[in-house]
XYZ file of N, CA and C in Angstrom:
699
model
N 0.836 -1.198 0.000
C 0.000 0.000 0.000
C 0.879 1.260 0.000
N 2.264 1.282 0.778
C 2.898 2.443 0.789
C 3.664 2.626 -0.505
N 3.838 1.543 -1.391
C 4.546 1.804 -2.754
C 3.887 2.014 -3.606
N 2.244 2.593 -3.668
C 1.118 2.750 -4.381
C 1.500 3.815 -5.152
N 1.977 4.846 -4.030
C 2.449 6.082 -4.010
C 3.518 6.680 -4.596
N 4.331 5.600 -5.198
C 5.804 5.864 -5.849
C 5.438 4.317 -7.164
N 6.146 5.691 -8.510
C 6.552 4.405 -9.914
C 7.276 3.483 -9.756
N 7.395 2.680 -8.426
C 8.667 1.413 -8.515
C 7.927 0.570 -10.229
N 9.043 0.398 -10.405
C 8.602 -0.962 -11.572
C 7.687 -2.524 -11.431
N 8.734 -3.117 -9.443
C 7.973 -3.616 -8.935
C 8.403 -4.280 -7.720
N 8.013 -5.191 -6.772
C 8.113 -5.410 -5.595
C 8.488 -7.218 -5.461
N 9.627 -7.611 -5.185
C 10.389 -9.043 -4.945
C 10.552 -9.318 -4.206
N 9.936 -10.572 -3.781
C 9.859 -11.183 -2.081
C 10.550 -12.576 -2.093
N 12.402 -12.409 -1.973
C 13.338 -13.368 -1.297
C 12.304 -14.552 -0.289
N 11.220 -14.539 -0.345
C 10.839 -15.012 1.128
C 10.016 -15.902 0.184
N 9.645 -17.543 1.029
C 8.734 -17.856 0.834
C 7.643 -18.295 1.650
N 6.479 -17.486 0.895
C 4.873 -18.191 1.547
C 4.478 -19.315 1.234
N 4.583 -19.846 1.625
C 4.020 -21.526 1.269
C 2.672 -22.099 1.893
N 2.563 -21.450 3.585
C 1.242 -21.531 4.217
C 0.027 -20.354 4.077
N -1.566 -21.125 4.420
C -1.655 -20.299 4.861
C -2.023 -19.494 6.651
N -1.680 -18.234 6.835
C -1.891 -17.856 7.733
C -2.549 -16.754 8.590
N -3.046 -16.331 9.491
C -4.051 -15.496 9.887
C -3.469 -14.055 9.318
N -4.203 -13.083 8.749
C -3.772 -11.905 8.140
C -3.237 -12.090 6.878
N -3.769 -13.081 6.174
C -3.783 -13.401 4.677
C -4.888 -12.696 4.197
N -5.777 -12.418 4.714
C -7.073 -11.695 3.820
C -6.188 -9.608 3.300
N -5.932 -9.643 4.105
C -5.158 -8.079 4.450
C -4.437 -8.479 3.290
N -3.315 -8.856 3.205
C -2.287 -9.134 2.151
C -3.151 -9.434 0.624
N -3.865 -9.995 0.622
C -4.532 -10.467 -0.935
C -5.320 -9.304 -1.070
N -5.885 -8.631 -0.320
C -6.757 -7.010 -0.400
C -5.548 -6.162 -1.030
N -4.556 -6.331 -0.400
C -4.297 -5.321 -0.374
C -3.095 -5.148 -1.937
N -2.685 -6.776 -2.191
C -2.344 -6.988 -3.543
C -3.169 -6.894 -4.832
N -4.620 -6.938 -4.447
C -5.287 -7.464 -5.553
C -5.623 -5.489 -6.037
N -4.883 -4.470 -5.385
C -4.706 -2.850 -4.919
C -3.716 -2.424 -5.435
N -2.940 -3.220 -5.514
C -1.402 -2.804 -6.137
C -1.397 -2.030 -7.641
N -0.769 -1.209 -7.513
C -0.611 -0.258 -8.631
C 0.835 -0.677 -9.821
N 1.718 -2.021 -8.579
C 2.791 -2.666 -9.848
C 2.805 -3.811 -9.531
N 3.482 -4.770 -10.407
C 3.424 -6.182 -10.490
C 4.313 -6.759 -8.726
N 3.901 -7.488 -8.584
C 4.437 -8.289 -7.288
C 4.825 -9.580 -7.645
N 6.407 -10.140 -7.336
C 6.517 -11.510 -7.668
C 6.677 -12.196 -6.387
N 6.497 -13.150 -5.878
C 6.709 -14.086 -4.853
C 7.846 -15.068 -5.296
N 8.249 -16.043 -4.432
C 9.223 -16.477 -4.914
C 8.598 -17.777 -4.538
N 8.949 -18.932 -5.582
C 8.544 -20.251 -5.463
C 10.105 -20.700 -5.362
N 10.007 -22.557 -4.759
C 11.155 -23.304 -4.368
C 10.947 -24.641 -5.706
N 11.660 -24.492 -6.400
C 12.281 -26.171 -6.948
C 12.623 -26.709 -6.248
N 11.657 -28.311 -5.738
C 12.471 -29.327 -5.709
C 12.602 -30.731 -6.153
N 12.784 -31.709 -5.431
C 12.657 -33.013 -6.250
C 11.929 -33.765 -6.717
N 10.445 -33.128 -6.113
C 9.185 -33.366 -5.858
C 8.335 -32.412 -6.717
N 8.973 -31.517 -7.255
C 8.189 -30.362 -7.366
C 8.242 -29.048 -7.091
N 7.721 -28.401 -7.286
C 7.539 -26.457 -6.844
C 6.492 -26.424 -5.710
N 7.072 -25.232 -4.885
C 6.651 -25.096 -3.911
C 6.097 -23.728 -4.300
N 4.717 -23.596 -4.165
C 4.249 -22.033 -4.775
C 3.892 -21.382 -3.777
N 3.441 -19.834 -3.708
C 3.239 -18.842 -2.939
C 1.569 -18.961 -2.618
N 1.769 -18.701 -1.597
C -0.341 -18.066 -1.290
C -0.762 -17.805 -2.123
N -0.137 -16.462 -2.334
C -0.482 -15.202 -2.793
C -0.572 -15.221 -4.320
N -1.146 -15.981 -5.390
C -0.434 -16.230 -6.561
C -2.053 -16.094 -6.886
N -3.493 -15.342 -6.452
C -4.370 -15.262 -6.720
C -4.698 -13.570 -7.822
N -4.188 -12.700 -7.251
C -4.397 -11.239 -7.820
C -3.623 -11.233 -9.347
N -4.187 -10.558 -10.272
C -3.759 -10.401 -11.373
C -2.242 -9.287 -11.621
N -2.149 -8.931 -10.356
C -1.102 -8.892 -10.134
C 0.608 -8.887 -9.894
N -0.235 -10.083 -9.489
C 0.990 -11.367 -8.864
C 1.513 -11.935 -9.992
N 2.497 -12.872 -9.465
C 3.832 -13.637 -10.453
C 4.963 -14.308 -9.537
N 5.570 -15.284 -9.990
C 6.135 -16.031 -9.149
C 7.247 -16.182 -9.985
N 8.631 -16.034 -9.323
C 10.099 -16.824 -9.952
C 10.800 -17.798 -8.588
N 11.281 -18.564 -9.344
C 12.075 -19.575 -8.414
C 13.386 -18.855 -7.813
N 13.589 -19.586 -6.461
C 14.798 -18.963 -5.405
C 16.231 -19.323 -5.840
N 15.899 -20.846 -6.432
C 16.734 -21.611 -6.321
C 17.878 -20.711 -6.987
N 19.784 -21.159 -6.789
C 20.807 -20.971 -7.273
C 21.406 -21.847 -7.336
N 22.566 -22.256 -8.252
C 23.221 -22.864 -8.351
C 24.804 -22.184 -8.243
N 25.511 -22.863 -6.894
C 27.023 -22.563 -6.940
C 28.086 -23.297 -7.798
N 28.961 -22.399 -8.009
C 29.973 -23.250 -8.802
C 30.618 -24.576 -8.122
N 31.893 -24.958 -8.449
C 32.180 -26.040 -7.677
C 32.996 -26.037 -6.355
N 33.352 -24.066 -6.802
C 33.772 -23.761 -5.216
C 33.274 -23.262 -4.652
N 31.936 -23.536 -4.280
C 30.516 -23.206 -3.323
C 30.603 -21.510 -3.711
N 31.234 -20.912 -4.426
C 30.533 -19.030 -5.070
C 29.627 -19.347 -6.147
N 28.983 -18.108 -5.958
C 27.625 -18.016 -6.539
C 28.317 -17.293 -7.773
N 28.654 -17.270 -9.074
C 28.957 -16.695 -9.933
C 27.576 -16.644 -11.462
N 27.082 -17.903 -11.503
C 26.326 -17.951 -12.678
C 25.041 -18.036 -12.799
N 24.340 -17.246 -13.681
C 23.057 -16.606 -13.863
C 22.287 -18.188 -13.718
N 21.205 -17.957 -12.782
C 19.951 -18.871 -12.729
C 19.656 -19.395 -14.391
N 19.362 -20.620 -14.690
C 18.859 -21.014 -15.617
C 16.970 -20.965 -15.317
N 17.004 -21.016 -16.903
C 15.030 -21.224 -16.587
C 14.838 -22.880 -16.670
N 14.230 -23.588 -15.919
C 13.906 -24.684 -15.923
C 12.378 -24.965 -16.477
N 12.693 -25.907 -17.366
C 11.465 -26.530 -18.393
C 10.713 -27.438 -17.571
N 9.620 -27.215 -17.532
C 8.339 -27.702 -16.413
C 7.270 -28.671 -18.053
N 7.359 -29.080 -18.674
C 6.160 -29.427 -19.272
C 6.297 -28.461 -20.542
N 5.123 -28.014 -20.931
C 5.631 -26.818 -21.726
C 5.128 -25.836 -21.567
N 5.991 -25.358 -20.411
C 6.188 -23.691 -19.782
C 7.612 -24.317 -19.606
N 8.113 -22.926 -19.324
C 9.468 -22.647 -18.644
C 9.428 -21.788 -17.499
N 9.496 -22.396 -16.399
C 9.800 -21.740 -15.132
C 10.922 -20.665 -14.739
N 10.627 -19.384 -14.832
C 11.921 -18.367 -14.883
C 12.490 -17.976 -13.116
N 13.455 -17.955 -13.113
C 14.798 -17.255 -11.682
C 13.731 -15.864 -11.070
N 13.719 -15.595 -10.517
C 13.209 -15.032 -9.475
C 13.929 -13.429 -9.907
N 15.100 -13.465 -9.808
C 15.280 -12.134 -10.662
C 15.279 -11.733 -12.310
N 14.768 -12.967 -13.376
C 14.577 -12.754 -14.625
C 13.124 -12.202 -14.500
N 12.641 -12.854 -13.636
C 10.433 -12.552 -13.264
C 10.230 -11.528 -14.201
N 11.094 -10.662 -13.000
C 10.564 -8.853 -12.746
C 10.777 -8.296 -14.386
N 11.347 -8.357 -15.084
C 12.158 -8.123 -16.141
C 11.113 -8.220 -17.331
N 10.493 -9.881 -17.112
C 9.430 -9.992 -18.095
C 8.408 -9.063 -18.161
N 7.883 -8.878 -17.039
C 7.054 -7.954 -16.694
C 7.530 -6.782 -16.784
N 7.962 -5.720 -16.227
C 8.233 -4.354 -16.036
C 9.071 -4.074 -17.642
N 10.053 -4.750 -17.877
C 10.657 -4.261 -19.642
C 10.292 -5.250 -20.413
N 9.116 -6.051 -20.400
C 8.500 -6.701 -21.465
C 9.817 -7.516 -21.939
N 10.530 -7.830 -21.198
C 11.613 -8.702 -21.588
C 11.097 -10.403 -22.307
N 11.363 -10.906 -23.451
C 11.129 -12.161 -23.964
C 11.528 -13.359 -22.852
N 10.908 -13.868 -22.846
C 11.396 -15.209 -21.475
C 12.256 -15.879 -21.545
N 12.489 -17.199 -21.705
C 13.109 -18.032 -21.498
C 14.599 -17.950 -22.316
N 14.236 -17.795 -23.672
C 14.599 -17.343 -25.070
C 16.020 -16.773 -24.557
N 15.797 -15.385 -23.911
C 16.818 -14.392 -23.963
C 17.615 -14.691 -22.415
N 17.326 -15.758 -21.715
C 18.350 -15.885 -20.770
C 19.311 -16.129 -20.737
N 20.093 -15.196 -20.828
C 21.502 -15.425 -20.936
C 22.535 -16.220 -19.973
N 23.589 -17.332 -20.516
C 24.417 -18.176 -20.385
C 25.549 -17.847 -20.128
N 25.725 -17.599 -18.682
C 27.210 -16.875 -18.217
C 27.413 -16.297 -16.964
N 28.311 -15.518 -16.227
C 28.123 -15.377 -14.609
C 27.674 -13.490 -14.997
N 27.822 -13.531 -13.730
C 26.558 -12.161 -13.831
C 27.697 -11.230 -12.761
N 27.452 -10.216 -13.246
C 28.224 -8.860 -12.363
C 27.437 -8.761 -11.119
N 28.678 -8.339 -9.951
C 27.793 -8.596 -8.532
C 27.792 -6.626 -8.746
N 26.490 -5.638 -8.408
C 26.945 -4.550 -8.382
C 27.975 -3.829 -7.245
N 28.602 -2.928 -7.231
C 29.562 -2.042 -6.845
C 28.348 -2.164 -5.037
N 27.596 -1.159 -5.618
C 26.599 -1.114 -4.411
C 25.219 -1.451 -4.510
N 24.612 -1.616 -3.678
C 23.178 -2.394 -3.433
C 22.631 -1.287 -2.385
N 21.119 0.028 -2.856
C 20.988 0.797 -1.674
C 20.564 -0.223 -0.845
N 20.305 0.041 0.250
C 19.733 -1.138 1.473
C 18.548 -0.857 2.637
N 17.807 -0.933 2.549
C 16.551 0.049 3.463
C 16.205 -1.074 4.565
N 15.811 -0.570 5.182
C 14.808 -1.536 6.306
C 13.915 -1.404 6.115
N 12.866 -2.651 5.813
C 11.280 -2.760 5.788
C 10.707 -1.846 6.401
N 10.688 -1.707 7.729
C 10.288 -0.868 8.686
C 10.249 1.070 8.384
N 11.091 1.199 7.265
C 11.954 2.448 7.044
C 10.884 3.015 6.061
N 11.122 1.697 5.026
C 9.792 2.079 3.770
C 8.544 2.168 4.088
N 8.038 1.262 5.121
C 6.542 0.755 5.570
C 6.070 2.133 6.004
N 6.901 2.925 6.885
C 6.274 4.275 7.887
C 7.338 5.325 7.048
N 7.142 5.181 5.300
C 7.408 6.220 5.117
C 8.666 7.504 4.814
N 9.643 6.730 5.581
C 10.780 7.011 5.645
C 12.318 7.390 4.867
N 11.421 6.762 3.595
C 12.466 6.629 2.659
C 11.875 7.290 1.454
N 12.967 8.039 1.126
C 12.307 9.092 0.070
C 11.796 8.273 -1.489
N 10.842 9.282 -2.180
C 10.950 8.439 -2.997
C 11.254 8.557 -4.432
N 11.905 9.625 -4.070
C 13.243 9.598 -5.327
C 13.975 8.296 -5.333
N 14.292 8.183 -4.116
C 15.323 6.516 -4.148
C 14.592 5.264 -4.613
N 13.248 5.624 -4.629
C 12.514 4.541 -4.903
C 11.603 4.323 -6.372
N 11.761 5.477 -7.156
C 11.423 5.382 -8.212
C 12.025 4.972 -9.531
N 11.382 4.668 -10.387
C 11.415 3.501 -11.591
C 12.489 1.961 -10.872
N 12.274 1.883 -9.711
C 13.336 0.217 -9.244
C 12.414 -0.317 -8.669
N 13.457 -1.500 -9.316
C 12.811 -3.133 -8.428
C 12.958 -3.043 -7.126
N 12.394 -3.084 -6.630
C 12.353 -3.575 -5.003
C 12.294 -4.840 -4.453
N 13.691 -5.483 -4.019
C 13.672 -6.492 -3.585
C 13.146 -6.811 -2.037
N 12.808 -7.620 -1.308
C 12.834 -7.826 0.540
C 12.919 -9.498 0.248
N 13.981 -8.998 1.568
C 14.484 -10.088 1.709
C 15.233 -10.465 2.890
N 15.955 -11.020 3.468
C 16.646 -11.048 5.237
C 17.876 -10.619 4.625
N 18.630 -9.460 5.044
C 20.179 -9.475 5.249
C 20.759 -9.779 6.295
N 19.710 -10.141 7.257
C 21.012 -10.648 8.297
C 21.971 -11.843 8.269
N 22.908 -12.558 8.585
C 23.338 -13.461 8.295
C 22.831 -14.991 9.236
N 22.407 -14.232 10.192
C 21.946 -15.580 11.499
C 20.890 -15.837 10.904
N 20.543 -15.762 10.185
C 19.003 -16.957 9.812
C 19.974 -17.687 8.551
N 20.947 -18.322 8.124
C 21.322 -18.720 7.466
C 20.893 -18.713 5.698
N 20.403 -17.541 5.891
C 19.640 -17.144 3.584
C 20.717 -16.696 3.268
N 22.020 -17.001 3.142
C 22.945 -16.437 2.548
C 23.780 -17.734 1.747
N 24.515 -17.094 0.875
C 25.616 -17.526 -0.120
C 26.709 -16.973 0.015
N 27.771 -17.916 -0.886
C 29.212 -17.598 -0.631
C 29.297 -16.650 -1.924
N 29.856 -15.349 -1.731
C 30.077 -14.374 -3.099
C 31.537 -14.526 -3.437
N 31.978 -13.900 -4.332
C 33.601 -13.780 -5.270
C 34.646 -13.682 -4.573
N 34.710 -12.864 -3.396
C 35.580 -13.000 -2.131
C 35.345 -13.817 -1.005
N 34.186 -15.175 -0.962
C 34.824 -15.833 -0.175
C 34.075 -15.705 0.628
N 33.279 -14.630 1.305
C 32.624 -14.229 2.297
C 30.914 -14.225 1.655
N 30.281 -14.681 3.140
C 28.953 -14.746 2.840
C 28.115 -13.649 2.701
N 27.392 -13.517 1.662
C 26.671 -12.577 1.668
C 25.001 -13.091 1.521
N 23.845 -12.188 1.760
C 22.521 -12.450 2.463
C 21.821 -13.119 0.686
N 21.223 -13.350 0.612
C 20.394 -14.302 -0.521
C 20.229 -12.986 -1.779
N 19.662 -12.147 -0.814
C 18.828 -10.719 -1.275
C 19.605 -10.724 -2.533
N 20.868 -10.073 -2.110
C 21.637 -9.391 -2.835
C 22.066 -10.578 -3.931
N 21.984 -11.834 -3.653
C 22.553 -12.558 -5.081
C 21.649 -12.183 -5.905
N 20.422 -12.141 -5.674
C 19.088 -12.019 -6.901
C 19.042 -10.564 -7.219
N 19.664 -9.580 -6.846
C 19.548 -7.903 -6.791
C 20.745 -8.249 -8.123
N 21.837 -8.832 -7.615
C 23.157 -8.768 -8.598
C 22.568 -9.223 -10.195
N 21.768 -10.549 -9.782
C 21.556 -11.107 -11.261
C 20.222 -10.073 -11.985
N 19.614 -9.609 -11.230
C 18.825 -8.771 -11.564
C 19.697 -7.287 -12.659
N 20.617 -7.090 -11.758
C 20.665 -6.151 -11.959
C 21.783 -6.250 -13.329
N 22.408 -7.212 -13.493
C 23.558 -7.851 -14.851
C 22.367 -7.846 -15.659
N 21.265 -8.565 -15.503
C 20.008 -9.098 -16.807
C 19.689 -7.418 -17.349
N 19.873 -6.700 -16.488
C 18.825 -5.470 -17.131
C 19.696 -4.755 -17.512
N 21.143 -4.834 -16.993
C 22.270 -4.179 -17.539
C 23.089 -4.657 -18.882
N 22.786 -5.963 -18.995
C 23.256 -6.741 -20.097
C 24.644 -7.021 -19.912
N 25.265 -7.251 -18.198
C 26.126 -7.097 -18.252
C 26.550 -8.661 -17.539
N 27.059 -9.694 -19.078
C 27.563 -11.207 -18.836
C 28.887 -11.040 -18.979
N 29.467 -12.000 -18.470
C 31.207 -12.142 -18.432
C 30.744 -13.877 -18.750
N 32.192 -14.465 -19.651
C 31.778 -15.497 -19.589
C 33.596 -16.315 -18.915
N 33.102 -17.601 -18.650
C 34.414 -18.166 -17.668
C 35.780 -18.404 -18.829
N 36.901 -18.163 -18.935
C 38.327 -18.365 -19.714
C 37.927 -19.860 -19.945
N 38.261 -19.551 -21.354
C 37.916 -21.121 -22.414
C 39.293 -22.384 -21.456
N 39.027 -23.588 -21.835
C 39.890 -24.603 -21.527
C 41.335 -24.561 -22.001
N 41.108 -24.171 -23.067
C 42.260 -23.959 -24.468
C 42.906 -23.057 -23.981
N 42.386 -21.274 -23.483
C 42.893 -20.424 -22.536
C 43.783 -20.659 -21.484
N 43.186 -21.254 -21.046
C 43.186 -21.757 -19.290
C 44.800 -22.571 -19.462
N 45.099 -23.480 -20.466
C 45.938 -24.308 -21.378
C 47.403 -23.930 -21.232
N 46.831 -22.957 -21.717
C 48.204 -21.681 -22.107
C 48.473 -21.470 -21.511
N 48.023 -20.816 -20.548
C 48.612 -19.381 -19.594
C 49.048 -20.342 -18.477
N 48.819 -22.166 -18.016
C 49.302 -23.180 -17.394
C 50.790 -23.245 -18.142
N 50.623 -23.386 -19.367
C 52.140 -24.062 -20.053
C 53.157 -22.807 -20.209
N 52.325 -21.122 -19.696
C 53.300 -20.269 -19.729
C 53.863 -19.856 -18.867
N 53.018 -20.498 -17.487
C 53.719 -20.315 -16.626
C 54.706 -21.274 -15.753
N 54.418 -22.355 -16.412
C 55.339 -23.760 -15.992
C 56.701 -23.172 -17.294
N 56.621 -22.760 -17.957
C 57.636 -22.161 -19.018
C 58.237 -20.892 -18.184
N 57.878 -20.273 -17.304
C 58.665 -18.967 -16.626
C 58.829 -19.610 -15.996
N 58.598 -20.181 -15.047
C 59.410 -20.859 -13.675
C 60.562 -21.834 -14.160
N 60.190 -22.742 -15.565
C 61.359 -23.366 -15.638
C 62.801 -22.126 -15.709
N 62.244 -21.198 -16.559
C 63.461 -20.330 -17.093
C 63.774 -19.944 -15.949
N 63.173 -19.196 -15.118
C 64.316 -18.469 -13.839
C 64.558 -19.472 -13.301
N 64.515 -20.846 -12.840
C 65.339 -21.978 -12.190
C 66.541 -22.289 -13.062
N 66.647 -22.058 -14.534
C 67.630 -22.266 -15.342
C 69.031 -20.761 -15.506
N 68.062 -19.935 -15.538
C 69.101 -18.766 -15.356
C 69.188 -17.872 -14.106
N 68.213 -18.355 -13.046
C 68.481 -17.691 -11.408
C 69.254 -18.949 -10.933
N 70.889 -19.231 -10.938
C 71.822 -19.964 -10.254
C 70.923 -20.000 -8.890
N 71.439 -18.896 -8.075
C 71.243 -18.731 -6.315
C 70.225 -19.359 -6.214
N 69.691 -20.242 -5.083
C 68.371 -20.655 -4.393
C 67.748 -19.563 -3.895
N 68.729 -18.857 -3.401
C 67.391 -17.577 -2.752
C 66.944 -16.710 -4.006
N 67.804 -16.874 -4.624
C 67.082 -15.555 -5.867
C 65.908 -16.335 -6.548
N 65.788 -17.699 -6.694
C 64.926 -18.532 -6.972
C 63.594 -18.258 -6.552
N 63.632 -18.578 -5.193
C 62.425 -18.708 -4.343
C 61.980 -17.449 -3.926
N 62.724 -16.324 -4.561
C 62.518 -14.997 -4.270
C 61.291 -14.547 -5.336
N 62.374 -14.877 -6.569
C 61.282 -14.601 -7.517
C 59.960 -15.091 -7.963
N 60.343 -16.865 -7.442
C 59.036 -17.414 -7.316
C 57.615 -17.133 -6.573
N 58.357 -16.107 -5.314
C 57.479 -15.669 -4.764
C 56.631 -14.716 -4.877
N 57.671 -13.656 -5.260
C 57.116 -12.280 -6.272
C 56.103 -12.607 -6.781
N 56.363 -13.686 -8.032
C 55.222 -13.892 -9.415
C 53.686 -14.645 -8.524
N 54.411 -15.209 -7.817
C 53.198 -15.976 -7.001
C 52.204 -14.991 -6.509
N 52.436 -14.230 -5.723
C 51.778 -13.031 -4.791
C 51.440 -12.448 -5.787
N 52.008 -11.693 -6.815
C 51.515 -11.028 -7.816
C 50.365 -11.612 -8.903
N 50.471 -12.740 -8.812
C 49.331 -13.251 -9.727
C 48.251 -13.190 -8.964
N 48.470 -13.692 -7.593
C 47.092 -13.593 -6.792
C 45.965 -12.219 -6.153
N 47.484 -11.295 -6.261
C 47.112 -10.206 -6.077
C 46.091 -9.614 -7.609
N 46.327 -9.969 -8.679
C 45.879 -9.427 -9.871
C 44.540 -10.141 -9.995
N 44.387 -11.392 -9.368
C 43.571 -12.216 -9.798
C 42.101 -11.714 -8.943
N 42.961 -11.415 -7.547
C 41.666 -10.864 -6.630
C 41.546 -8.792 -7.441
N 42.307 -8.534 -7.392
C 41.835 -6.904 -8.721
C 40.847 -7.706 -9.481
N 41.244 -8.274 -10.186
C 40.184 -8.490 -11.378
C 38.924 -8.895 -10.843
């Protein structure tokens, strides 16, 4: 009801409803009122999808939570749409996209890891609910909610290693899809090379660095320095 009042595009709920519960009539009133699209978030699992209450108002719309980590538990690559029959079930941050920029579905999901943004503004429910938050900050954007805290365990491992809250993985892929901004992972063949060029520099300074310490000196240099470049990038 308080975002009636401001052009957000539209409103994303990290959370899922799955029951129902007392003060559900309030919520479906007050969606079936809404002035922009609302997505809920459904669960894939082995069994099936787990759908929202709330999936009654013309409104409403549902994308899946699910992510998939790489093989070193970081979250780097864009949600796929999963084929249900014949629909295709879309990521929870592609939803909003279909809807608000008439984005083509399944079709245009792009195959590749997704830019985490620089910054993410960050409000408290409580902040927006009573008003609080201007709404310059809140116009033409998606509005995600979702838990940032870390003690309820909705978080993922991001690019450095450290956990970050669920929210923000689906804000990031959200925000790469509408930015068009994919990176894709260094080919095998790549990857190949720059192995056989660097087993090719280390042989050479073991062949022309005589000294052991000048050895393990330089080995160290290049070492630190690659890692250092690797976390820049």
């Amino acid at each position: 009801e308080r975002l009636n009042g401001h052009t957000v595009k539209g409103l994303v709920f990290d959370v899922l409803f799955l029951e129902d519960k007392e003060g559900d009539s309030e919520v479906k009133k007050a969606l079936s009122q809404a002035t922009y699209p609302v997505i809920f978030g459904s669960k894939i699992t082995d069994t099936g999808t787990l759908h929202s209450v709330f999936l009654e108002s013309s409104t409403t719309d549902e994308g899946f939570v699910n992510v998939t980590p790489d093989r070193d538990g970081k979250v780097r690559s864009f949600a796929r749409g999963v084929e249900d029959g014949s629909e295709c079930q879309l990521p929870l941050s592609f939803r909003l996209l279909t809807i608000a920029d008439r984005t083509p579905g399944c079709a245009s999901l792009p195959d590749g890891r997704f830019v985490y943004p620089n910054t993410v503004p960050v409000f408290s429910f409580s902040d927006v609910l009573h008003g609080k938050v201007s709404g310059d900050l809140l116009k033409d954007k998606g509005i995600f909610v979702g838990a940032t805290t870390l003690d309820l365990e909705e978080y993922f491992i991001g690019l450095e290693g450290v956990k970050i809250p669920g929210v923000l993985v689906h804000t990031g892929m959200y925000s790469s899809y509408k930015n068009k901004m994919v990176t894709q992972p260094l080919s095998k063949e790549w990857s190949s090379v720059l192995v056989a060029l660097a087993a090719v520099l280390g042989s050479l300074i073991v062949v022309y660095f005589k000294r052991p310490l000048v050895q393990i000196g330089t080995l160290v240099i290049l070492t630190v320095s690659g890692i250092v470049g690797t976390v820049i990038a």
